[in-house]
PDB file of C-alpha atoms in Angstrom:
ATOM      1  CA  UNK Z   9       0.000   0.000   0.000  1.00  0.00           C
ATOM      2  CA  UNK Z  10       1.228   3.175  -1.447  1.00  0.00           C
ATOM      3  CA  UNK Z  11       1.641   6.298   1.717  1.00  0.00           C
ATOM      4  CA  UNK Z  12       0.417   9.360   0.963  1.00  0.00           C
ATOM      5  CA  UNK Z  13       1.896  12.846   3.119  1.00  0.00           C
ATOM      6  CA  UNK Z  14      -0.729  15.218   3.426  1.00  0.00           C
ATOM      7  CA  UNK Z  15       0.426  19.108   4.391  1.00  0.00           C
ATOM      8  CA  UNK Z  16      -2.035  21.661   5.474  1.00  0.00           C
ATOM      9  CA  UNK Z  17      -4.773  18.631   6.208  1.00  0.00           C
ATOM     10  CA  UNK Z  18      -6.426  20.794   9.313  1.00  0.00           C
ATOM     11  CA  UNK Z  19      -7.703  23.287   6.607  1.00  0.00           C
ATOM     12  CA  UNK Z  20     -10.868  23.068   4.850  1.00  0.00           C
ATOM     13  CA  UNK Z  21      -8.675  22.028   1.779  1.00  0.00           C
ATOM     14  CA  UNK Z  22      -6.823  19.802   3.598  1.00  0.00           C
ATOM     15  CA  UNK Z  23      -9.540  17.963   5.357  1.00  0.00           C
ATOM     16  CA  UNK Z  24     -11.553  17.398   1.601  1.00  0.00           C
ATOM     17  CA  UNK Z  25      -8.464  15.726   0.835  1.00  0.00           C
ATOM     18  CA  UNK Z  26      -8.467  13.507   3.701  1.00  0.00           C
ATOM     19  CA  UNK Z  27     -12.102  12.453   2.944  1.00  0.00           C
ATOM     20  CA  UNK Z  28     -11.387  11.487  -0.767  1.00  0.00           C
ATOM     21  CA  UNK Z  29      -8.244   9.570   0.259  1.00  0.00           C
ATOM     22  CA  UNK Z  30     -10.352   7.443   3.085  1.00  0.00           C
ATOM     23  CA  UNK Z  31     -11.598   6.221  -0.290  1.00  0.00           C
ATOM     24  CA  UNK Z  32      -8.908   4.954  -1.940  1.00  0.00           C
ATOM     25  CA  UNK Z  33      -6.223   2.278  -1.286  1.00  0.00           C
ATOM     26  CA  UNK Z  34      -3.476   4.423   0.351  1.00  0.00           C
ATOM     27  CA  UNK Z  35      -2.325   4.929   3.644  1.00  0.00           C
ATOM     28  CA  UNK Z  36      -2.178   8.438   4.853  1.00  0.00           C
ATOM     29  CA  UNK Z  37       0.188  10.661   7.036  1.00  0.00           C
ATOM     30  CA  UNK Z  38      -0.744  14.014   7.888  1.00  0.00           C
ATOM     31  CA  UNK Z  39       0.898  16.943   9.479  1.00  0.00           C
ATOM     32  CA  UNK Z  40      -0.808  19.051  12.646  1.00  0.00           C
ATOM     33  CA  UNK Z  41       0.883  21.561  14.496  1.00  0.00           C
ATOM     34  CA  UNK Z  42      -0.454  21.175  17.757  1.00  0.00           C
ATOM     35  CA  UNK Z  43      -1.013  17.650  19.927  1.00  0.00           C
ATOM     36  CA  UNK Z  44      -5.004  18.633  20.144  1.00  0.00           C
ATOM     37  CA  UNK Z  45      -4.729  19.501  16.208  1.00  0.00           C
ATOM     38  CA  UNK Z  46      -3.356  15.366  15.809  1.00  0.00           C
ATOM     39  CA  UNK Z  47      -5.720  14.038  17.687  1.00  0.00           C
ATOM     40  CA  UNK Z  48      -8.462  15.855  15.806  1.00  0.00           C
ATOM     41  CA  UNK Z  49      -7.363  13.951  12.793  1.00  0.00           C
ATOM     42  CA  UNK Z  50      -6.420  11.015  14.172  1.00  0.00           C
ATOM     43  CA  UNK Z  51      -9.851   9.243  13.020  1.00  0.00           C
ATOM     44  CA  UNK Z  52      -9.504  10.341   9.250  1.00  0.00           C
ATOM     45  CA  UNK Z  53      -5.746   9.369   8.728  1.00  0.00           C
ATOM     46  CA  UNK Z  54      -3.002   6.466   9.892  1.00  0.00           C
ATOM     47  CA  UNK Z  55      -0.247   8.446  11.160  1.00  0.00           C
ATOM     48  CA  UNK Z  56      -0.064  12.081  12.774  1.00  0.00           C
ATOM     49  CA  UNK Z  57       3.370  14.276  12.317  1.00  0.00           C
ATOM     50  CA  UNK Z  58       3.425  16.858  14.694  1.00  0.00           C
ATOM     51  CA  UNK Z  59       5.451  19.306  13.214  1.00  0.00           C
ATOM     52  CA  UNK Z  60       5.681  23.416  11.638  1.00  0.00           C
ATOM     53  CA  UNK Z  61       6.650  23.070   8.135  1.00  0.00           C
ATOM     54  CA  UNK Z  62       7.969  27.051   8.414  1.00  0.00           C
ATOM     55  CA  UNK Z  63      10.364  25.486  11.437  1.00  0.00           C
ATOM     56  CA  UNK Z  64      12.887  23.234   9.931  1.00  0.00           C
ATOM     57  CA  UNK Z  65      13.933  22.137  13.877  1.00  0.00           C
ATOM     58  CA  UNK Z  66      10.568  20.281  13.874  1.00  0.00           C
ATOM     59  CA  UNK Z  67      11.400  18.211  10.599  1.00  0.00           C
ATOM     60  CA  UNK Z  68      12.472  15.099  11.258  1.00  0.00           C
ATOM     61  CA  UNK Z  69      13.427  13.088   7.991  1.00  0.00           C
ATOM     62  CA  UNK Z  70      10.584  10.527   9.582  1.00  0.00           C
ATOM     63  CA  UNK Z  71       8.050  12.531   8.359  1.00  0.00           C
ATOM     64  CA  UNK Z  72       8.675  11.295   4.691  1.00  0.00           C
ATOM     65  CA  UNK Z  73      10.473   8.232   5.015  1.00  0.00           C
ATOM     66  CA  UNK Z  74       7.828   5.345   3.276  1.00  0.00           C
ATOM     67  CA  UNK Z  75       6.254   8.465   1.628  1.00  0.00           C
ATOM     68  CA  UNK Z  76       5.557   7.758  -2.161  1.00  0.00           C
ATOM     69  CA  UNK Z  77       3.073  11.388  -2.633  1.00  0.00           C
ATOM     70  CA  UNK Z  78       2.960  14.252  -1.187  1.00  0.00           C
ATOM     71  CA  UNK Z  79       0.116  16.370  -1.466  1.00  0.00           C
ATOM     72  CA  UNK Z  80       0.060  20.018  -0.058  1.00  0.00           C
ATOM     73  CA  UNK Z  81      -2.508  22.334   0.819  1.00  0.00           C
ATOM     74  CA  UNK Z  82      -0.051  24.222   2.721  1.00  0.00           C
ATOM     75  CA  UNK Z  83      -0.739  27.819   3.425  1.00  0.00           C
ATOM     76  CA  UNK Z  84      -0.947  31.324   4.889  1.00  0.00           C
ATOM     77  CA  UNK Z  85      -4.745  31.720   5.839  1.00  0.00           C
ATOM     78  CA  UNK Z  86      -6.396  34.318   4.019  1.00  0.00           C
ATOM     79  CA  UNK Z  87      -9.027  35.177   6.568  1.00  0.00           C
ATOM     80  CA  UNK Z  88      -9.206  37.736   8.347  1.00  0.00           C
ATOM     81  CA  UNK Z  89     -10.531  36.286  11.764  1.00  0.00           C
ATOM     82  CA  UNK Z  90      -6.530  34.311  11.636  1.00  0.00           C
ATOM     83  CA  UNK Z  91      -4.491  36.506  13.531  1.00  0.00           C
ATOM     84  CA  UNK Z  92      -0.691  34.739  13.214  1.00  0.00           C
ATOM     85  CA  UNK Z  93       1.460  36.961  11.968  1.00  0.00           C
ATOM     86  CA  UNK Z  94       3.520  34.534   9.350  1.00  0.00           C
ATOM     87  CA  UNK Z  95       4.042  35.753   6.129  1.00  0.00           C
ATOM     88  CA  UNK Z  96       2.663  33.965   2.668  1.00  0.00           C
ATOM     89  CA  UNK Z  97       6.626  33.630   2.307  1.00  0.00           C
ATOM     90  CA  UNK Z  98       7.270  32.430   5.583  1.00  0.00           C
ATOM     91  CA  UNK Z  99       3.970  29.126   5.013  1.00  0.00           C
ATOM     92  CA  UNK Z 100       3.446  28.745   1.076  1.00  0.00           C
ATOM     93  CA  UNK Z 101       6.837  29.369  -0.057  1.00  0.00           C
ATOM     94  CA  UNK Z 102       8.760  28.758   2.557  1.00  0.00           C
ATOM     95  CA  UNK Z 103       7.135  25.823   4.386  1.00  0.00           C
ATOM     96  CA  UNK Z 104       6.482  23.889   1.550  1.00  0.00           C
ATOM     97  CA  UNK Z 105      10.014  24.229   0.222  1.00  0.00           C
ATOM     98  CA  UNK Z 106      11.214  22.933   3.766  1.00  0.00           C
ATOM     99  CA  UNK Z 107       9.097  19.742   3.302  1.00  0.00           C
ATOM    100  CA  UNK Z 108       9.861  18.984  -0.384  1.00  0.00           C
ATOM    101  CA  UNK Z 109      14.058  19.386   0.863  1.00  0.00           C
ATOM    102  CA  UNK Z 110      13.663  16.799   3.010  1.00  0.00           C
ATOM    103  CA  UNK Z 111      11.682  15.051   0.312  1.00  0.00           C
ATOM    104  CA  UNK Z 112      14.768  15.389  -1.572  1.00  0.00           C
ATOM    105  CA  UNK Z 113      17.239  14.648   0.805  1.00  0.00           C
ATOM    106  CA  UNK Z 114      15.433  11.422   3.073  1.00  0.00           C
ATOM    107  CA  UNK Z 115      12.477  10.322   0.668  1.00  0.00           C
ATOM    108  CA  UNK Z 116      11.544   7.773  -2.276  1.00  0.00           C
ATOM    109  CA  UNK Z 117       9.083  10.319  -3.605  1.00  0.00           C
ATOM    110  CA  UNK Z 118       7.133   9.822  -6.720  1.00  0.00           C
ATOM    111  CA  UNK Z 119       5.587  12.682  -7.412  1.00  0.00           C
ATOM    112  CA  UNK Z 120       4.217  15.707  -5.732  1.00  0.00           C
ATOM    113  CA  UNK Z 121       0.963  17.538  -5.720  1.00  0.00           C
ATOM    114  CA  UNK Z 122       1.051  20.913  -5.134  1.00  0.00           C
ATOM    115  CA  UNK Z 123      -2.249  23.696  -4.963  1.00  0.00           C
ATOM    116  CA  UNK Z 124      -1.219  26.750  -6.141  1.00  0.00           C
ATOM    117  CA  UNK Z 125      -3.301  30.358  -7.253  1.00  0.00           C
ATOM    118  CA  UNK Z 126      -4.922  30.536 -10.800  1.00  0.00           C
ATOM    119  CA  UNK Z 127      -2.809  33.614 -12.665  1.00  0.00           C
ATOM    120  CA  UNK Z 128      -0.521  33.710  -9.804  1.00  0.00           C
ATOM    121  CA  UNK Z 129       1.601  34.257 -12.617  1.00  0.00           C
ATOM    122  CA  UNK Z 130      -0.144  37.828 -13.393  1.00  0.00           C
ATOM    123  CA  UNK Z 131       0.723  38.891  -9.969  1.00  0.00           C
ATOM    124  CA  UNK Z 132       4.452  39.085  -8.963  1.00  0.00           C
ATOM    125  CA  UNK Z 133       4.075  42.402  -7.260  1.00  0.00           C
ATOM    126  CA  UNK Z 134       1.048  40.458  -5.148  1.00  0.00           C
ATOM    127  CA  UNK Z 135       2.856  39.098  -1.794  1.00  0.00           C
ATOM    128  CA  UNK Z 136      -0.255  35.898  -1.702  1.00  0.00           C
ATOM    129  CA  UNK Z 137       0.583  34.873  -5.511  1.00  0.00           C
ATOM    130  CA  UNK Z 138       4.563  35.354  -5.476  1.00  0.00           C
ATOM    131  CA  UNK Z 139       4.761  33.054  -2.693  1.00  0.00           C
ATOM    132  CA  UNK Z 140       2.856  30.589  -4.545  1.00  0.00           C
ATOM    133  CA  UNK Z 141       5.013  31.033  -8.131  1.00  0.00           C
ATOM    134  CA  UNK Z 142       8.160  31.072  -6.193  1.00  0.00           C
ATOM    135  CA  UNK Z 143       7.284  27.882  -4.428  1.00  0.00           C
ATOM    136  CA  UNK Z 144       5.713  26.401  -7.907  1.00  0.00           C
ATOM    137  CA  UNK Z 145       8.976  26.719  -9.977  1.00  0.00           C
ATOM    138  CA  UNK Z 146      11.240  25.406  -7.214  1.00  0.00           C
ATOM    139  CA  UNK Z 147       8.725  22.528  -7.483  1.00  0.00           C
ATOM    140  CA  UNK Z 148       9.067  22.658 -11.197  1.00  0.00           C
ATOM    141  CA  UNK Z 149      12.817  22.700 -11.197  1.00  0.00           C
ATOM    142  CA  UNK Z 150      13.728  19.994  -7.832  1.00  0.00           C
ATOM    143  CA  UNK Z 151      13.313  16.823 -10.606  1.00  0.00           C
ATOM    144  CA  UNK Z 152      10.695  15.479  -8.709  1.00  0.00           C
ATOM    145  CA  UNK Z 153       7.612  14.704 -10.792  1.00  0.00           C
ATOM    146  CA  UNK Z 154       4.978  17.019  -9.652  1.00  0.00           C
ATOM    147  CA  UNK Z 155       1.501  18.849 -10.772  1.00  0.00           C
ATOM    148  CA  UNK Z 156       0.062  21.675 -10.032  1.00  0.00           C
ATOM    149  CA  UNK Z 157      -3.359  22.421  -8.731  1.00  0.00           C
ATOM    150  CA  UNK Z 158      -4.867  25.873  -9.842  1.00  0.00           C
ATOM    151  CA  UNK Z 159      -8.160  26.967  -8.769  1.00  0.00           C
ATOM    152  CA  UNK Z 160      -9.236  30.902  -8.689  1.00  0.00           C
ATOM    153  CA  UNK Z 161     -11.313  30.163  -5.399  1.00  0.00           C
ATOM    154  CA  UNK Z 162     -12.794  27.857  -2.755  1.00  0.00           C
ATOM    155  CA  UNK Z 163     -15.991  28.227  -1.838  1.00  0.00           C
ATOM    156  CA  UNK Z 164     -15.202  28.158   1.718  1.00  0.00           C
ATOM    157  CA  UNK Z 165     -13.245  31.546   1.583  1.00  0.00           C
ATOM    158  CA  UNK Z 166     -16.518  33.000   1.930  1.00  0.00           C
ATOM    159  CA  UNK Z 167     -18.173  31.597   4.668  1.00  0.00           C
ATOM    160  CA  UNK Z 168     -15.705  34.436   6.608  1.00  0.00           C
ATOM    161  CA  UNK Z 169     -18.162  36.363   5.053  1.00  0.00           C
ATOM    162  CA  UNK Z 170     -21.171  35.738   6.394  1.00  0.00           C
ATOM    163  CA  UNK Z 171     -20.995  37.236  10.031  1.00  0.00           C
ATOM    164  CA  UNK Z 172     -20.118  40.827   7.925  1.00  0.00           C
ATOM    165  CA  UNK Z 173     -23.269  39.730   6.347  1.00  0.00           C
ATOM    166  CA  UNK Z 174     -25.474  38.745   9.544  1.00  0.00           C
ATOM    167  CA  UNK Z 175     -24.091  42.692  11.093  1.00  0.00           C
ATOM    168  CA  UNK Z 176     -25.464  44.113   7.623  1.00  0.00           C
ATOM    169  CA  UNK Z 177     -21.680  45.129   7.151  1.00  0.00           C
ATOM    170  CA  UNK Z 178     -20.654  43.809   3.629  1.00  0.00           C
ATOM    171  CA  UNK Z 179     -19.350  45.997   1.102  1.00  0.00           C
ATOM    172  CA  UNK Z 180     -17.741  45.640  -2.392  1.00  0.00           C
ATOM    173  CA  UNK Z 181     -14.048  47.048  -3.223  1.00  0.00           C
ATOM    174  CA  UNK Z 182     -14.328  49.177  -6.363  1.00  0.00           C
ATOM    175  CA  UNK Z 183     -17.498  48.597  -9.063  1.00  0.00           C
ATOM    176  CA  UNK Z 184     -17.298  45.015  -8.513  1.00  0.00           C
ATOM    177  CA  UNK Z 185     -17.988  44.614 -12.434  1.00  0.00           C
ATOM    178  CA  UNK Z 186     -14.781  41.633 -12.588  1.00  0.00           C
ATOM    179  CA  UNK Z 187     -15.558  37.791 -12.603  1.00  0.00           C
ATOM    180  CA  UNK Z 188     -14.546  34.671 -11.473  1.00  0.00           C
ATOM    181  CA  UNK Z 189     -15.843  31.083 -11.076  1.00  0.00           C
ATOM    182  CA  UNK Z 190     -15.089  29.845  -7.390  1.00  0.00           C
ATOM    183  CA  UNK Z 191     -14.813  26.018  -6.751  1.00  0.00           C
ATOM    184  CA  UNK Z 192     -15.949  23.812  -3.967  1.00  0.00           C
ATOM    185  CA  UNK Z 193     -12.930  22.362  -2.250  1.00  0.00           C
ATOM    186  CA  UNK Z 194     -14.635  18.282  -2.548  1.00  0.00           C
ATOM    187  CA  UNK Z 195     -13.798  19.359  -6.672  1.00  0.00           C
ATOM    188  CA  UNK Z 196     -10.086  20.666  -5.943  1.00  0.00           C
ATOM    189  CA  UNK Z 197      -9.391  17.640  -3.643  1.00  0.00           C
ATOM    190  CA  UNK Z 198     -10.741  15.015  -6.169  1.00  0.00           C
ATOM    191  CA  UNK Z 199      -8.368  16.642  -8.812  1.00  0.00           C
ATOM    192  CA  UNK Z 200      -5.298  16.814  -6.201  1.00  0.00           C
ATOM    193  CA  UNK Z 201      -5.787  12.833  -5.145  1.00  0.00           C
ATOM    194  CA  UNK Z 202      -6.898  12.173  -9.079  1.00  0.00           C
ATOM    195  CA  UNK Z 203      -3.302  13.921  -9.948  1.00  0.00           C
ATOM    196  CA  UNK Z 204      -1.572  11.387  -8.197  1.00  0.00           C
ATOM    197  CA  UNK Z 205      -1.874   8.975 -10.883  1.00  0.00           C
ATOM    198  CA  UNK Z 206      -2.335  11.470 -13.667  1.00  0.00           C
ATOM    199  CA  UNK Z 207       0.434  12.721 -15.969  1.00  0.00           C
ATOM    200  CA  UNK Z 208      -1.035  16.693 -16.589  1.00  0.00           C
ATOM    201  CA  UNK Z 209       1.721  19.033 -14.819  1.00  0.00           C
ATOM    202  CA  UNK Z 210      -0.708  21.767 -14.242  1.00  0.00           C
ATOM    203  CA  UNK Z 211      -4.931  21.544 -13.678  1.00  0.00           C
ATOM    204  CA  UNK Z 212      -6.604  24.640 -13.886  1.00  0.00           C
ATOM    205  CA  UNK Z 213     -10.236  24.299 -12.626  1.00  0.00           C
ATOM    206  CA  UNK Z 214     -13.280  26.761 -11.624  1.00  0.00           C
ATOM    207  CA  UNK Z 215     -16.443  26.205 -10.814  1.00  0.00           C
ATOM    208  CA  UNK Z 216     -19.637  25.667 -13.394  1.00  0.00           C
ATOM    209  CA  UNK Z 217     -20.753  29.790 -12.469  1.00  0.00           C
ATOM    210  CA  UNK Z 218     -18.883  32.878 -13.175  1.00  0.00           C
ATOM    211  CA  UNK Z 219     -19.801  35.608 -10.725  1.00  0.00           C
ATOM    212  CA  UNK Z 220     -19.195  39.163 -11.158  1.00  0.00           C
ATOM    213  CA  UNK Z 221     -17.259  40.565  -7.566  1.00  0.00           C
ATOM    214  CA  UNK Z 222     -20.812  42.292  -6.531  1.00  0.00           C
ATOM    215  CA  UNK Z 223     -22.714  39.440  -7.283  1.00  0.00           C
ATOM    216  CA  UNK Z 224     -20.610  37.505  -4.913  1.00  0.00           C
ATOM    217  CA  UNK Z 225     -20.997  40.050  -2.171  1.00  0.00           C
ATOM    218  CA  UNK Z 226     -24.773  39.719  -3.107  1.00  0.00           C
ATOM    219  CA  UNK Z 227     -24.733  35.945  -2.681  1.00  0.00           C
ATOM    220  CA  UNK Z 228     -23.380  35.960   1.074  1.00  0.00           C
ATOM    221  CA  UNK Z 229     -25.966  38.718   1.747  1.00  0.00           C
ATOM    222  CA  UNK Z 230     -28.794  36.500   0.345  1.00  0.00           C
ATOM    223  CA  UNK Z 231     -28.085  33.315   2.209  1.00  0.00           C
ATOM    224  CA  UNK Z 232     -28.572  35.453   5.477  1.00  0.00           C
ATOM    225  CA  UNK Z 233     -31.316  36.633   4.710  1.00  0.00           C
ATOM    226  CA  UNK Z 234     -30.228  40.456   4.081  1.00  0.00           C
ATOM    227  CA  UNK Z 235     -30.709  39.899   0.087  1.00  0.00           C
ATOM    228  CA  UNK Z 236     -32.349  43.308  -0.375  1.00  0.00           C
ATOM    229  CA  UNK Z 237     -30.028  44.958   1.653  1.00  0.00           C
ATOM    230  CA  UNK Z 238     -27.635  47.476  -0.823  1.00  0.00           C
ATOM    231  CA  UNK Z 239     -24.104  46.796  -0.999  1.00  0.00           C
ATOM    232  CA  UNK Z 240     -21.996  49.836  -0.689  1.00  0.00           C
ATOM    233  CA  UNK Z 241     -18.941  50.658  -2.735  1.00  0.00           C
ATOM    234  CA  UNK Z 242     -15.853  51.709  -1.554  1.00  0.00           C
ATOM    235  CA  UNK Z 243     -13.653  53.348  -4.274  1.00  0.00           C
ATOM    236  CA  UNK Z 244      -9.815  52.430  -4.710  1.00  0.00           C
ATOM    237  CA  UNK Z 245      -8.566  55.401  -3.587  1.00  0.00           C
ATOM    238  CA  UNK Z 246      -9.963  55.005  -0.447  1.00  0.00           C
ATOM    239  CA  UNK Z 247      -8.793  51.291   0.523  1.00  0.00           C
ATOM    240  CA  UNK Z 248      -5.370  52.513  -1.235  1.00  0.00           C
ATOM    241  CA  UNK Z 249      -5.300  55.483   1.243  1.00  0.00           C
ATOM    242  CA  UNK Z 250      -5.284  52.594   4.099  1.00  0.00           C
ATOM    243  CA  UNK Z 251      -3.149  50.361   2.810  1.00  0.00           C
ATOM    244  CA  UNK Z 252       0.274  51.436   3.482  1.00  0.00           C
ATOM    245  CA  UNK Z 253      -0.805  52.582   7.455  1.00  0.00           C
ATOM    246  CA  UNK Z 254      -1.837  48.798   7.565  1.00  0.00           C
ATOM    247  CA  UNK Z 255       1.480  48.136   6.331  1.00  0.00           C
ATOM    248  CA  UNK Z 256       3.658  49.899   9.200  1.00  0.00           C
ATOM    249  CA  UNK Z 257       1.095  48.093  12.090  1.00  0.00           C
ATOM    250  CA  UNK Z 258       0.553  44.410  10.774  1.00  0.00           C
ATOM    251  CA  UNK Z 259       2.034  43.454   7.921  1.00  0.00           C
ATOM    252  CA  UNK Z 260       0.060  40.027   7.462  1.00  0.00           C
ATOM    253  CA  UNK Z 261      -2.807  41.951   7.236  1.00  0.00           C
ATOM    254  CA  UNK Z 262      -1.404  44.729   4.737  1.00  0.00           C
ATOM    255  CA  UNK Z 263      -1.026  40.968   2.707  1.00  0.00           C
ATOM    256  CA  UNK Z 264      -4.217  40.068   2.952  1.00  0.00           C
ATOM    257  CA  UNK Z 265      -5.912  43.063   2.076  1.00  0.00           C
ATOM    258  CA  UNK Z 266      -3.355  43.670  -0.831  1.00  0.00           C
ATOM    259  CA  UNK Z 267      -4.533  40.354  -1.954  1.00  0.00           C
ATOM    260  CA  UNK Z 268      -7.958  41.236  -2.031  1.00  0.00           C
ATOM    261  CA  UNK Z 269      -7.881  44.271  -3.408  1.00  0.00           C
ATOM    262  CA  UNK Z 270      -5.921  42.930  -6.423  1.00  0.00           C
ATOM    263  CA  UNK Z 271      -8.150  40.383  -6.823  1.00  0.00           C
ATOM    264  CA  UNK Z 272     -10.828  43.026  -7.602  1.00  0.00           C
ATOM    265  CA  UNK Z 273      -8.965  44.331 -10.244  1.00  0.00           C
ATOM    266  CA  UNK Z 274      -9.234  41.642 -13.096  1.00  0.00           C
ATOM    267  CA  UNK Z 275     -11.329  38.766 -14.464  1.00  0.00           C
ATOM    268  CA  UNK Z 276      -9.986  35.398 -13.324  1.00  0.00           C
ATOM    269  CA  UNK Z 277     -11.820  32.949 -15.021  1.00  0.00           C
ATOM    270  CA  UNK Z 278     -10.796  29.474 -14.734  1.00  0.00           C
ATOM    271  CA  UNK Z 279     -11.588  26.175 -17.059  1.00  0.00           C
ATOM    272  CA  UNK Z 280     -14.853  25.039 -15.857  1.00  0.00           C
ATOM    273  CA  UNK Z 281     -14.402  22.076 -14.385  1.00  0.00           C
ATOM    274  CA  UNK Z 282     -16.334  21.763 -11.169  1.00  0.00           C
ATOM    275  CA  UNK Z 283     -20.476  21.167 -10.920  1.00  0.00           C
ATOM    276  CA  UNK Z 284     -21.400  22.306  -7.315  1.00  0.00           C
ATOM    277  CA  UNK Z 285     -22.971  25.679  -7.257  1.00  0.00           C
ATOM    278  CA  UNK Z 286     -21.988  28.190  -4.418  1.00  0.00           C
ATOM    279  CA  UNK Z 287     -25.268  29.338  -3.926  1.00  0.00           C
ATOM    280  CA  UNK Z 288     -26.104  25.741  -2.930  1.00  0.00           C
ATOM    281  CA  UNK Z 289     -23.248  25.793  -0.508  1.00  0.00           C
ATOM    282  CA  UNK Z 290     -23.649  28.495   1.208  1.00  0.00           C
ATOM    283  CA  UNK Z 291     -27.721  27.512   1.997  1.00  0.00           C
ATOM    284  CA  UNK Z 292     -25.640  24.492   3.586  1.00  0.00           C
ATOM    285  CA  UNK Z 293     -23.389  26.347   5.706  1.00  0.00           C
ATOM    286  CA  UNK Z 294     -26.292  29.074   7.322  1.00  0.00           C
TER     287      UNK Z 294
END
């Protein structure tokens, strides 16, 4: 029976991966952070690594030795209720370039699945994407066989929304006019645990809607019940007023709000790949 690491599995991300992989015929390892974070798992996986990915004192080359995949889901939390102050560098880049070393240096590792940002590459100046891209072409370049895993958005980055939405205090950065097809994370997992076997180096994948930015504001209002409710608009030149004061006081926030602010910008549009509607998940989730 083939062993399969999973990084990032306490995640949303990272526990739809553990529920595809119960599944299949593999055995699976996991990383947690924290003994009560292990123990949470311990019913869904084999083997619990306590470890920090971003702390190469807590690697032990045990943690891949037997490991034939690796699949990562590894990263920086984008909400705003998470209040570590880690960089993107410090967890997607960083973290995950840790693990794949050791990989390198201790492992028999087949190939590696890694989920990285739709259009990252558009995005250099973008702290969230450049971490991913960096971290994707060391990947790329370390010989070991590997795919990517590109979705524009998981549907469970906006349940975060929805106490804004209950306090009637949502709001929309700019005209909201850009689009973008979110995915459920079940869809992104089935693709990462599908790419284990599969020979496509990168899988770009939305969901089966494209939503304008407003619309998805809308959405979260609507499955509190605050549908009629208006959504006001706050012009760029306002948030970019902000940004830089964020900057000098927390500077994982100045990311995250960078990040969403960019994303704002453009359309980001993936290959439709996924079925599940977010309107239907969010009904779920009230």
């Amino acid at each position: 029976m083939q062993t399969v690491l999973v990084l990032g599995s306490t995640g949303s991300l990272g526990s739809s991966i553990l529920e595809v992989l119960k599944q299949q015929p593999y055995k699976v390892r996991a990383t947690a952070r924290t003994p009560l974070k292990a123990e949470q798992l311990q019913p869904s996986v084999d083997e619990v690594i306590i470890c920090d990915p971003t702390d190469p004192e807590t690697l032990s080359p045990a943690m891949v030795q037997g490991v034939d995949f690796i699949i990562s889901a590894l990263g920086k939390s984008l909400s705003l209720s998470d209040s570590s102050r880690t960089s993107f560098h410090e967890v997607d880049f960083q973290g995950n370039l840790n693990v794949l070393q050791l990989a390198q240096a201790h492992g028999r590792l087949q190939k590696f699945i890694y989920v990285g940002a739709f259009s990252g590459e558009k995005h250099p100046h973008v702290a969230y994407f450049r971490a991913h891209e960096d971290f994707t072409q060391a990947l790329q370049q370390s010989g070991i066989a590997s795919t990517i895993i590109k979705p524009p958005a998981l549907f469970s980055a906006f349940l975060d929304l929805l106490p804004m939405a209950r306090k009637g205090r949502l709001a929309s950065i700019g005209d909201g006019e850009r689009i973008t097809n979110p995915i459920h994370e079940q869809e992104v997992a089935e693709a990462c645990v599908q790419a284990l076997t599969s020979p496509e180096k990168v899988i770009e994948l939305g969901g089966p809607v494209t939503y304008s930015r407003l619309e998805l504001v809308q959405l979260v209002g609507k499955a509190v019940g605050k549908g009629n409710k208006a959504i006001p608009k706050v012009p760029y030149w306002v948030v970019n007023s902000f940004l830089p004061m964020v900057r000098l006081v927390n500077r994982s926030l100045y990311e995250k709000a960078a990040f969403f602010v960019e994303v704002t910008k453009r359309d980001c549009v993936a290959p439709i790949k996924g079925k599940l509607k977010l309107e239907d998940y969010l009904a779920e989730h009230v």
